[in-house]
Structure formats: structure tokens, C-alpha cells
XYZ file of C-alpha atoms in Angstrom:
403
model
C 14.440 14.744 18.144
C 12.805 18.012 18.892
C 13.651 21.503 17.759
C 15.994 23.471 19.986
C 14.407 26.969 19.011
C 10.837 26.042 20.167
C 11.217 24.571 23.417
C 9.696 27.396 25.489
C 6.164 28.230 26.399
C 4.805 31.711 25.809
C 1.529 32.322 27.649
C -0.998 29.748 26.696
C 0.987 28.519 23.675
C 2.312 25.057 24.113
C 5.939 24.224 23.004
C 6.493 23.353 19.426
C 6.819 25.317 16.171
C 3.693 23.993 14.627
C 5.300 23.339 11.339
C 4.654 19.666 11.497
C 8.106 18.563 10.458
C 9.110 21.145 8.015
C 10.709 23.609 10.195
C 14.228 25.137 9.298
C 16.097 23.808 12.361
C 16.256 20.294 10.907
C 15.303 18.831 14.420
C 11.989 17.185 13.501
C 12.360 16.893 9.644
C 11.850 13.711 7.636
C 15.171 11.700 7.214
C 17.085 14.121 9.625
C 20.679 13.219 10.406
C 22.282 13.672 13.855
C 25.652 15.441 13.041
C 27.806 13.872 15.742
C 30.843 15.669 14.294
C 29.221 19.104 14.539
C 31.048 20.295 17.600
C 34.451 19.176 16.287
C 36.988 22.054 16.092
C 38.891 22.179 13.032
C 42.722 22.538 13.201
C 44.417 25.956 12.149
C 44.575 26.171 8.282
C 42.262 23.312 7.715
C 39.357 24.253 5.446
C 35.812 22.793 5.951
C 34.705 20.100 3.628
C 33.451 21.953 0.514
C 30.332 19.605 -0.077
C 27.018 19.865 1.566
C 23.858 17.732 1.653
C 20.576 19.435 0.652
C 17.132 18.281 1.207
C 14.218 18.857 -0.955
C 10.592 18.014 -0.904
C 9.928 14.409 0.263
C 12.752 12.182 0.860
C 15.007 13.575 -1.955
C 18.535 14.519 -0.969
C 21.417 15.562 -3.050
C 25.108 16.685 -2.532
C 26.364 20.099 -3.805
C 29.776 21.650 -4.105
C 30.138 24.863 -2.096
C 32.795 26.568 -4.247
C 32.450 29.879 -2.496
C 33.183 28.491 0.957
C 29.908 29.853 2.331
C 29.556 29.170 6.017
C 26.475 26.955 6.243
C 24.737 25.061 8.978
C 21.878 22.690 9.048
C 18.569 24.498 8.379
C 19.815 27.115 5.984
C 17.708 27.589 2.847
C 19.948 27.856 -0.184
C 19.701 28.230 -3.863
C 21.455 25.453 -5.850
C 21.926 24.595 -9.398
C 19.063 23.353 -11.391
C 18.250 22.029 -14.847
C 17.500 24.774 -16.029
C 17.660 27.605 -13.628
C 18.004 27.233 -9.931
C 16.277 25.255 -7.231
C 15.701 25.905 -3.576
C 16.542 23.478 -0.820
C 17.314 23.257 2.789
C 20.788 22.135 4.258
C 20.464 18.806 6.047
C 24.100 18.154 6.773
C 27.345 20.197 6.496
C 30.883 19.584 7.569
C 32.980 16.492 7.875
C 30.080 14.081 8.151
C 29.199 14.875 4.525
C 32.554 13.241 3.579
C 31.412 9.822 5.123
C 28.060 10.105 3.596
C 29.364 10.533 0.113
C 31.834 7.760 0.637
C 28.895 5.316 1.854
C 26.784 6.153 -1.160
C 29.805 5.919 -3.716
C 29.882 9.454 -4.891
C 33.304 10.730 -5.762
C 34.220 14.372 -5.032
C 35.527 14.907 -8.513
C 32.350 13.602 -10.092
C 30.728 15.893 -12.803
C 27.263 14.950 -11.726
C 27.768 16.960 -8.478
C 26.234 20.336 -8.943
C 27.052 23.666 -7.464
C 25.588 25.649 -4.647
C 24.982 29.189 -5.575
C 24.112 31.269 -2.609
C 21.908 31.437 0.614
C 18.341 32.121 -0.611
C 17.298 35.582 -0.911
C 13.945 36.978 0.039
C 12.560 37.126 -3.600
C 13.773 33.424 -3.958
C 11.758 32.405 -1.007
C 8.724 34.218 -2.167
C 8.814 32.475 -5.385
C 9.410 29.219 -3.915
C 6.353 29.546 -1.619
C 4.272 30.567 -4.518
C 5.188 27.578 -6.679
C 4.591 25.211 -3.787
C 1.158 26.327 -3.420
C 0.412 25.315 -6.975
C 1.524 21.701 -6.540
C -1.766 20.147 -5.235
C -4.056 21.730 -7.868
C -1.500 20.976 -10.607
C -1.437 17.174 -9.555
C -5.262 17.029 -9.769
C -5.275 18.500 -13.179
C -2.536 16.275 -14.433
C -4.521 13.342 -13.102
C -7.474 14.344 -15.053
C -5.533 14.765 -18.260
C -3.896 11.337 -17.715
C -7.241 9.708 -17.241
C -8.567 11.343 -20.450
C -5.739 9.693 -22.359
C -6.622 6.224 -20.596
C -2.890 5.853 -19.504
C -2.387 2.960 -16.992
C -0.350 4.922 -14.640
C -0.891 6.602 -11.314
C 0.589 10.130 -10.598
C 1.425 10.207 -6.996
C 3.189 13.463 -6.508
C 4.371 16.764 -8.148
C 7.408 18.740 -7.224
C 8.149 22.251 -8.706
C 11.654 23.561 -8.992
C 12.343 26.533 -6.875
C 12.161 29.108 -9.688
C 8.971 27.575 -11.107
C 10.704 26.673 -14.368
C 10.405 23.015 -14.086
C 7.814 20.492 -12.664
C 8.702 16.794 -11.917
C 5.800 14.505 -11.973
C 6.383 11.114 -9.931
C 4.318 8.151 -11.202
C 3.937 4.415 -10.611
C 2.995 1.865 -13.250
C 3.042 -1.871 -13.717
C 4.104 -1.687 -17.329
C 5.946 0.654 -19.569
C 3.932 3.878 -20.344
C 4.100 5.949 -23.518
C 3.532 9.435 -22.089
C 4.633 11.517 -24.939
C 1.264 12.905 -25.623
C 0.755 13.455 -21.916
C 3.891 15.661 -21.731
C 2.709 17.693 -24.664
C -0.627 18.309 -22.924
C 1.054 19.135 -19.638
C 3.431 21.568 -21.132
C 0.607 23.428 -22.907
C -1.509 23.582 -19.793
C 1.084 24.658 -17.174
C 3.673 26.459 -19.428
C 6.752 24.838 -17.667
C 9.202 22.224 -18.483
C 7.888 18.678 -17.757
C 9.922 15.856 -16.410
C 8.322 12.404 -15.824
C 10.033 10.151 -13.199
C 8.770 6.672 -12.474
C 9.168 5.381 -8.871
C 8.485 2.166 -7.144
C 5.653 1.520 -4.638
C 8.073 1.830 -1.670
C 9.391 5.131 -2.989
C 5.772 6.302 -3.254
C 4.971 5.628 0.248
C 8.264 7.344 1.234
C 7.193 10.443 -0.504
C 3.676 10.673 0.624
C 3.990 9.382 4.044
C 1.610 7.792 6.439
C 0.937 5.988 9.637
C 1.562 2.247 9.755
C -0.278 -0.616 11.485
C 2.100 -0.147 14.604
C 0.756 3.389 15.060
C 3.914 5.170 14.192
C 4.923 7.051 11.053
C 6.239 4.924 8.225
C 9.945 4.004 8.485
C 10.556 4.786 4.731
C 9.437 8.432 5.245
C 11.168 9.170 8.607
C 14.715 7.315 8.603
C 14.805 4.353 6.091
C 16.876 5.270 3.011
C 17.636 1.801 1.433
C 15.010 -0.535 0.487
C 16.199 -4.161 0.792
C 14.231 -7.078 -0.736
C 11.763 -8.695 1.680
C 10.593 -12.334 1.090
C 7.910 -14.486 2.598
C 10.649 -16.709 3.916
C 11.294 -13.861 6.638
C 7.891 -14.326 7.886
C 8.186 -18.082 7.967
C 11.504 -18.084 9.975
C 9.562 -15.773 12.517
C 6.605 -18.107 12.757
C 4.190 -15.352 11.397
C 1.011 -16.380 9.775
C 1.130 -15.764 5.991
C -1.600 -13.285 5.773
C -1.178 -10.769 3.109
C -3.404 -8.266 4.686
C -1.211 -8.319 7.890
C 2.242 -8.646 6.245
C 1.678 -5.924 3.567
C 2.370 -2.249 4.321
C 0.949 0.918 2.879
C 2.831 0.370 -0.369
C 1.240 -2.900 -0.928
C 4.530 -4.805 -0.692
C 5.847 -6.808 2.353
C 6.748 -4.603 5.408
C 10.337 -3.628 5.633
C 10.234 -4.433 9.313
C 10.104 -8.112 8.646
C 13.844 -7.921 8.122
C 14.568 -5.992 11.354
C 14.486 -9.016 13.615
C 15.296 -11.701 11.193
C 18.927 -12.078 12.022
C 18.142 -12.811 15.648
C 15.688 -15.564 14.721
C 18.182 -17.077 12.182
C 20.807 -17.151 15.086
C 18.346 -18.786 17.338
C 17.191 -21.390 14.794
C 20.697 -22.596 14.189
C 20.690 -25.385 16.617
C 16.904 -26.092 16.508
C 15.819 -29.222 14.570
C 13.947 -28.716 11.335
C 10.131 -28.644 11.439
C 9.954 -31.671 9.068
C 11.623 -34.011 11.563
C 9.750 -37.079 12.866
C 10.178 -38.909 16.246
C 9.752 -42.519 16.370
C 8.527 -44.236 19.514
C 7.142 -47.424 20.654
C 3.682 -45.890 20.803
C 3.918 -44.510 17.225
C 5.365 -41.711 15.070
C 5.280 -37.988 16.296
C 5.411 -35.228 13.914
C 6.188 -31.410 14.644
C 3.372 -28.994 15.175
C 4.825 -25.889 16.675
C 8.058 -24.218 17.761
C 8.777 -21.479 20.341
C 12.028 -20.304 19.151
C 13.275 -18.171 22.080
C 11.910 -20.499 24.756
C 13.381 -23.355 22.970
C 10.308 -25.415 23.035
C 8.807 -27.785 20.379
C 5.281 -29.420 20.301
C 4.724 -32.866 18.743
C 1.617 -34.951 18.239
C 1.311 -38.732 17.451
C -0.234 -39.809 14.218
C -2.467 -42.889 13.624
C -0.680 -45.633 11.777
C -3.618 -46.640 9.606
C -5.157 -43.316 8.364
C -2.321 -40.749 9.244
C -4.739 -38.737 11.468
C -3.700 -37.081 14.726
C -4.544 -38.569 18.156
C -6.736 -36.461 20.273
C -6.254 -33.023 18.421
C -4.357 -30.106 19.908
C -5.052 -31.257 23.468
C -2.788 -34.304 23.035
C 0.141 -32.391 21.838
C 3.450 -33.013 23.697
C 5.919 -30.219 24.584
C 9.478 -30.950 24.628
C 12.709 -28.943 25.160
C 15.162 -28.777 22.199
C 17.754 -30.691 24.031
C 15.168 -33.606 24.508
C 14.277 -33.467 20.901
C 18.069 -33.882 19.912
C 18.330 -36.722 22.195
C 15.350 -38.706 20.666
C 16.727 -37.903 17.204
C 20.010 -39.392 18.116
C 18.235 -42.426 19.528
C 16.290 -42.936 16.278
C 19.532 -42.734 14.343
C 20.747 -45.686 16.356
C 17.485 -47.514 15.646
C 16.488 -47.079 19.140
C 12.919 -45.821 20.122
C 11.755 -44.538 23.532
C 8.455 -45.813 24.958
C 6.649 -42.559 24.997
C 7.360 -38.848 24.554
C 5.389 -37.999 27.637
C 8.136 -39.353 29.580
C 10.306 -36.513 28.417
C 7.643 -33.860 28.845
C 8.025 -31.367 31.735
C 4.686 -29.777 32.049
C 5.142 -28.268 35.456
C 8.231 -26.391 34.336
C 6.782 -25.155 30.995
C 2.989 -24.698 31.217
C 2.518 -22.261 34.086
C -0.246 -19.679 34.417
C 1.044 -16.112 34.789
C 0.129 -14.355 37.933
C -0.554 -10.994 36.143
C -3.673 -12.054 34.138
C -5.761 -9.281 35.498
C -3.233 -6.513 35.144
C -5.540 -3.436 35.707
C -7.895 -5.198 38.257
C -10.789 -4.928 35.813
C -12.976 -7.762 37.234
C -16.166 -6.575 35.369
C -16.665 -4.450 32.229
C -19.781 -2.828 34.089
C -17.700 -1.498 36.861
C -18.061 2.045 35.585
C -21.771 1.968 35.270
C -23.745 4.315 37.373
C -25.223 2.532 40.450
C -27.859 5.330 41.243
C -30.215 4.280 38.654
C -30.489 0.880 39.955
C -31.174 2.336 43.502
C -34.074 4.481 42.148
C -35.574 1.590 40.459
C -35.561 -0.393 43.679
C -37.033 2.526 45.501
C -39.791 2.656 42.920
C -40.567 -0.867 43.235
C -40.686 -0.511 47.105
C -43.185 2.355 46.665
C -45.369 0.349 44.321
C -45.437 -2.593 46.593
C -46.366 -0.534 49.709
C -49.199 1.107 47.666
C -50.472 -2.260 46.543
C -50.304 -3.461 50.081
C -52.316 -0.408 51.367
C -54.915 -0.943 48.691
C -55.303 -4.547 49.719
C -55.859 -3.763 53.379
C -59.479 -4.040 54.571
C -61.349 -0.772 54.933
C -62.646 0.173 58.359
C -65.372 2.568 59.275
C -67.111 4.852 56.921
C -63.927 5.833 55.082
C -64.457 6.460 51.380
C -62.899 4.180 48.927
C -59.803 5.673 47.167
């Protein structure tokens, strides 16, 4: 989604606000929400929903109560209740859609945990907010140095200052429980603010820091994904993916969340496909499963030697069968019947077919872009050298001096 306020071109400046996802229109922000109820006209005498959703640094969002009934829209910078003082955030959602969001997340409207929205941020609030944001990077580096001096087994990943500069929240990851009481004392002496330590998981850390995944796109957890479901290696097995940790792990070091995206489709397709541990008994011998193409509904089998349990002929001797054929053979084996050979069921002409788009771009040779002129010059030089040598080899006539 692009910004609606920066789609024009002025002179040589290209469209775009240049804020890299932190503009105030909420069109290109992280975890932005499309308000499909934004154009709804409320009936007469019906008040707008008094709660709003406010976005802060990273992927943190919270709900606040608008007691003053201030007219707000997405992108407005507001001052909200903090602990202590006040914080500065950006409205990410307002109106009736907030009611559905709170219901989905199980937050009651009469909950005491929901804080209050004070006002639209003033100029002094924004200046203070910008000043404390500039201190976050240097503060994080100093805090890492202090934590390293105390030899704590923890990793400080991010620092977030409250809008009024009275409080700093340090986000860290650790494998075990960490005693950071001494760290808090030193941090409070160094920065003169209230310190809060908050432990997060590896996935939450990747969500806050962001990055580019192996697919070439920005991480799902930092753009739209809000709930982190458990991902197991069985998801990769169902999808016939190689169990390579380097390929299956994401930026957080855990299994990629996208392994769950297509898992339901694979499970539906696998419902009527025989298990991979099935064996087919024929008069020629016993065949075991080697590979399955789930969506083409094809299964590959190979014969085993009866004496050593080795495979006949390697991968070249694999027999490809349709799922329906495999089911027929299994039903025959259940009746103590054996077909003569699996090759009689194989339909190679229909299955194995070379595509006619192998050379998509028409690139017959990798040297097609090489300059041809140099070769011509070399040929011309060779011709000149040959002509000179031929002239030298000709017999001299008359009294002409030798060259």
C-alpha cells in the first residue's frame, strides 16, 4: 500500500515520501491495517467507538481509551498515558474496526489495563520525542558494553525510549534466566532514567529489528504477521522438503513461519495418497516407495534384491505409477494376489514428457554478448603476418637490396 499524500512528482523528484516506512499517513508502515469500515457513515446520535489503536516503535501496538472524544484518524501523532509520564505514538486504527480488533485479541472495554489517550501531540512533545529517539542507538551500544563487562549471558537487541524521556525499555534475548539487578543499577546511573528490562523471544526480536528474508522480501513478522504459531519439522516432511537447517531456518534461527502457509493444502492432498512406508509385492520382487509428487499424484517405486535388500539398477530403474494404480496393487496384495511386474502399470508416455520451453529466453550460448570485433582484428593481423612472411619467402630478382 502506498501513501496517498506523496503520489505526485515535483520536478525531478520521484514519487514517494522518502521516510522508508515511517510516514504519518499509515500507508506504508509496518503492520499497517486497512480500515475497510473507514468510509462508513454513522447514524445520527451514534457516537464513534471511544477506543483507538496506537502504534509505537517496532511492532508494538496498544489500545487506548479516548475519553475526550477527540476526532482522530490514522496517522495522527498523539500523547498517551505512560508509566510514569506520557508516551508518544501514532494512530494506526480508529473507528468501529477497533471494536473487532479488541474482540479478536480478548481485550474487554471495561478492563483496567487499558490506558487513557491524553491529546494530540504538541510541538514541544514532538521535539522531545525526536530528541530521545536520536539517543536510542548510542544508548544500546553503551548498554551492551556494560552488560559485557558484567559477563551476563544475554543479548540486548533494541532500546525504546518513552516519549517524554523518563523511561527506557531494553529488549533482550537469553537462553536461561538472567540476574540483571546489578545491570539495572549501572544503567540507571549511566542514563539517569527509569529502566525496564523486557525479555522477548527470537521471533519477536526479528520482528522488531526487521530484515530481508531468503525470498527477497521483507520479513513477514515485521510487516504483517502478528501471531507466531509453532512450526515443526513435520511441516517440512509433509511438503517433501529437504531437512536442511540452513534452508529451513529464518533470520531468527527458528523454523520459517512460511512453512505453515501451504501446509493445509498439502495435508488435504495427502489424505487419499498411500503412506510412504507401503510395499508393493509382485512376482518379480518387492518394490518400496522412493518419491511422491503430491499434486501430480505420482509415486516412484524401485525393486529390492531378495538376498541383500539392495536396489536394482539405481534411480534409473525407478518405476513411476499413478496413485490409483498404487491403490489397485495394494488391494491386490491384500487378497494375496501379485501382479507380474510394475512396469505393466507404468505410463511413461503420459508422465515423462520434456517441456517445450527449456530455452525460455533463447540463450543458446553464454558468449552471445561477447564482442566480435576483437576476433576480427586478430584474424586481420594473422592475415597481414602471413602475407609478410610470404613476401619474405619470395625469390629476389635483379639488384634489389635485401630488406
